[in-house]
Short mmCIF file of C-alpha atoms in Angstrom, two decimals:
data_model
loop_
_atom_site.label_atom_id
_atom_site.label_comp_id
_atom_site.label_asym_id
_atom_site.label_seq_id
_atom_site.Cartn_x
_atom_site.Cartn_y
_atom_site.Cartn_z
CA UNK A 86 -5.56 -40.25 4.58
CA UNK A 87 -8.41 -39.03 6.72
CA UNK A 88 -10.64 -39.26 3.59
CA UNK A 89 -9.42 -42.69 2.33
CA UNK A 90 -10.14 -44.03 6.13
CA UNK A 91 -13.90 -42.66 6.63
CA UNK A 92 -14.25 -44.18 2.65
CA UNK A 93 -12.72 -47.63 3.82
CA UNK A 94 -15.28 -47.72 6.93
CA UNK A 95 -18.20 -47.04 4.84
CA UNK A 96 -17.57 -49.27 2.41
CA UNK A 97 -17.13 -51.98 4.80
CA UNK A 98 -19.80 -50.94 6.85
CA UNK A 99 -22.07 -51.54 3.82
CA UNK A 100 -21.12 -54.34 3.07
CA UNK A 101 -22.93 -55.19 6.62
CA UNK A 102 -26.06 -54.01 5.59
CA UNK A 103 -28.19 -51.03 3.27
CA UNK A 104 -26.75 -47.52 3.24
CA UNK A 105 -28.79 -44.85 3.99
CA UNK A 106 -31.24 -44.34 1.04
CA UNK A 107 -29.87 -40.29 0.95
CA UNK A 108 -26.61 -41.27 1.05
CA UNK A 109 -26.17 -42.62 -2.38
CA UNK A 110 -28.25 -41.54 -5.76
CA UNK A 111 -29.31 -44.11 -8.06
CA UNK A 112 -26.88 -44.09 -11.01
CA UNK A 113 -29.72 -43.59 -12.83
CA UNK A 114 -30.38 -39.97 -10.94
CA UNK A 115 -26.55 -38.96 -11.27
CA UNK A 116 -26.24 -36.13 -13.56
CA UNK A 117 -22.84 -37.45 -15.30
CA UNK A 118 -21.94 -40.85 -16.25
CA UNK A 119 -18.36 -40.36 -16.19
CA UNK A 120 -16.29 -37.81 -14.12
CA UNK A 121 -12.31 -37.42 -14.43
CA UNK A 122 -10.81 -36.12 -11.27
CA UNK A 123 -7.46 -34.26 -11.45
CA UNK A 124 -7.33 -33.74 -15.39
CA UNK A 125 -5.11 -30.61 -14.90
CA UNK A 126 -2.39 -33.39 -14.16
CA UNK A 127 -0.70 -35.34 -17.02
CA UNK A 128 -2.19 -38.52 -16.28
CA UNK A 129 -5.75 -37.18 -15.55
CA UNK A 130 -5.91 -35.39 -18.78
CA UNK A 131 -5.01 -38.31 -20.81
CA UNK A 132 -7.91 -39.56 -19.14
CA UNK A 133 -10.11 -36.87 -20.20
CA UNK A 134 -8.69 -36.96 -23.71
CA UNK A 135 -10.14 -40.17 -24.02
CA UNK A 136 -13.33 -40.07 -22.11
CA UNK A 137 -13.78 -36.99 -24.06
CA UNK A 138 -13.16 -38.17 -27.66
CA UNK A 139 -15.39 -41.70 -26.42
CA UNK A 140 -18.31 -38.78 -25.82
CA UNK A 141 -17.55 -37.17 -28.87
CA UNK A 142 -17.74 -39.94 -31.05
CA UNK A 143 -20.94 -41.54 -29.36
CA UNK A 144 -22.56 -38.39 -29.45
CA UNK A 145 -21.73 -37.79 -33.56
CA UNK A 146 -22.79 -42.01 -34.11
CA UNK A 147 -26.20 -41.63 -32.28
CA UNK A 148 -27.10 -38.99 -35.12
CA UNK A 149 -26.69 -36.55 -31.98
CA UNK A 150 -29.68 -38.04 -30.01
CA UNK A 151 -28.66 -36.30 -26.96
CA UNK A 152 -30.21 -38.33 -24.67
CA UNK A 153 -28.05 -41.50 -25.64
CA UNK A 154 -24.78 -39.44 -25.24
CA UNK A 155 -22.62 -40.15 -22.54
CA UNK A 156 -22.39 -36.97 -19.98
CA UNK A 157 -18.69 -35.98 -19.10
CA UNK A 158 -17.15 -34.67 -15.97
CA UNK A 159 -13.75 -33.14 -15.46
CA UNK A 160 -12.68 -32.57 -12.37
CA UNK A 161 -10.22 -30.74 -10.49
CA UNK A 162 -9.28 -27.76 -8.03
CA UNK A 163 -9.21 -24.92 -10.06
CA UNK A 164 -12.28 -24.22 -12.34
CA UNK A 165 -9.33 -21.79 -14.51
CA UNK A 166 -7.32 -24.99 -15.23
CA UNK A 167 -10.20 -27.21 -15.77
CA UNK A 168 -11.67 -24.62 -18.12
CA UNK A 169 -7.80 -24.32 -19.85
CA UNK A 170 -8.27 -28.43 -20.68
CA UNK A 171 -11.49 -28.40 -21.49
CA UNK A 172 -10.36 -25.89 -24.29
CA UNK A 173 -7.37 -27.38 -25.23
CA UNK A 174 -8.58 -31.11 -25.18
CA UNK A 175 -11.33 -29.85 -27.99
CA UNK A 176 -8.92 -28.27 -30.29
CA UNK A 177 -6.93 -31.41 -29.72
CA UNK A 178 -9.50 -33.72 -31.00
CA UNK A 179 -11.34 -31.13 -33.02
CA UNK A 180 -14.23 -30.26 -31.70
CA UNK A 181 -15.23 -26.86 -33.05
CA UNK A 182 -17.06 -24.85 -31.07
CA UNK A 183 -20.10 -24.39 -32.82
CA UNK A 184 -20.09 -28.32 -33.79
CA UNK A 185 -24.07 -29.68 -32.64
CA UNK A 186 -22.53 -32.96 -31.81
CA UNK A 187 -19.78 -31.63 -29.00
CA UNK A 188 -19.84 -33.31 -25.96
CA UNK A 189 -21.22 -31.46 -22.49
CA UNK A 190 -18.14 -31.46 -20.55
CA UNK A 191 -18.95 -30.39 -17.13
CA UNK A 192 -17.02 -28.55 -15.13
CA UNK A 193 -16.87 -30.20 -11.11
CA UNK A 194 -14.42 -28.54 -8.41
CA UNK A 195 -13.50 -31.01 -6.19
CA UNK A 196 -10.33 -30.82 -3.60
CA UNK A 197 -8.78 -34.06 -2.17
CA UNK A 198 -8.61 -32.26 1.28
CA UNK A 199 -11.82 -30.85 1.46
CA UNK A 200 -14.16 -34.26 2.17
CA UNK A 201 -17.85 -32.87 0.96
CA UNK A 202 -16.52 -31.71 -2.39
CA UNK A 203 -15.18 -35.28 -2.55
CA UNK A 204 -18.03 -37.03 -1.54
CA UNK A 205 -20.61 -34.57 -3.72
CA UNK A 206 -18.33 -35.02 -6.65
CA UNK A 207 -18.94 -38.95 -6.22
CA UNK A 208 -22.65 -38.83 -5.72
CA UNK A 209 -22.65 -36.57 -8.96
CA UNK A 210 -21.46 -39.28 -11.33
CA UNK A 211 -21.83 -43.05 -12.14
CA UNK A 212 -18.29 -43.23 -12.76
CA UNK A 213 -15.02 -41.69 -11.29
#
């Protein structure tokens, strides 16, 4: 709840005026476009799934132009777990490993009590 409040008073805050130019990256400097947060859970990793399979098949239809691929975060506590979906969630969609056109999934450890691995996890994508 602490979290959520100093969020909430940002937020409005800004809507008062310019944030700090360090506080927030340009989406255009973010490393990811897209992060999933808690996709060791049920719900997040049906999230991934599809975030993941979206990557997969932009990546394969831009004749795998990396640069026009869409960059993938999963998120979560345990870099184990994450690293367990990751693996699972390929050989789900079938993504080999060797396959040129896989999608970069990034691995981000992030812990809803611990505040700067929150807030670096949200300067580190476009979307969460």
């Amino acid at each position: 709840a602490h979290f959520v409040n100093d969020v909430m008073t940002s937020v409005s805050s800004s809507t008062t005026g310019p944030a700090p130019a360090h506080a927030v990256p340009p989406p255009g400097e973010r490393p990811l476009d897209i992060t999933v947060f808690g996709c060791t859970g049920n719900a997040g990793r049906a999230v991934a799934y599809h975030v993941l399979r979206a990557a997969w098949d932009d990546r394969r239809s831009s004749d795998g132009d990396k640069k026009s691929s869409i960059k993938v975060g999963l998120a979560g506590r345990s870099r184990d777990r994450v690293e367990k979906v990751i693996r699972s969630l390929k050989d789900e969609i079938g993504i080999a490993d060797d396959d040129e056109n896989a999608p970069d999934a990034r691995i981000v450890i992030a812990d809803a009590s611990d505040d700067a691995s929150m807030i670096d996890m949200a300067r580190s994508t476009r979307v969460l």
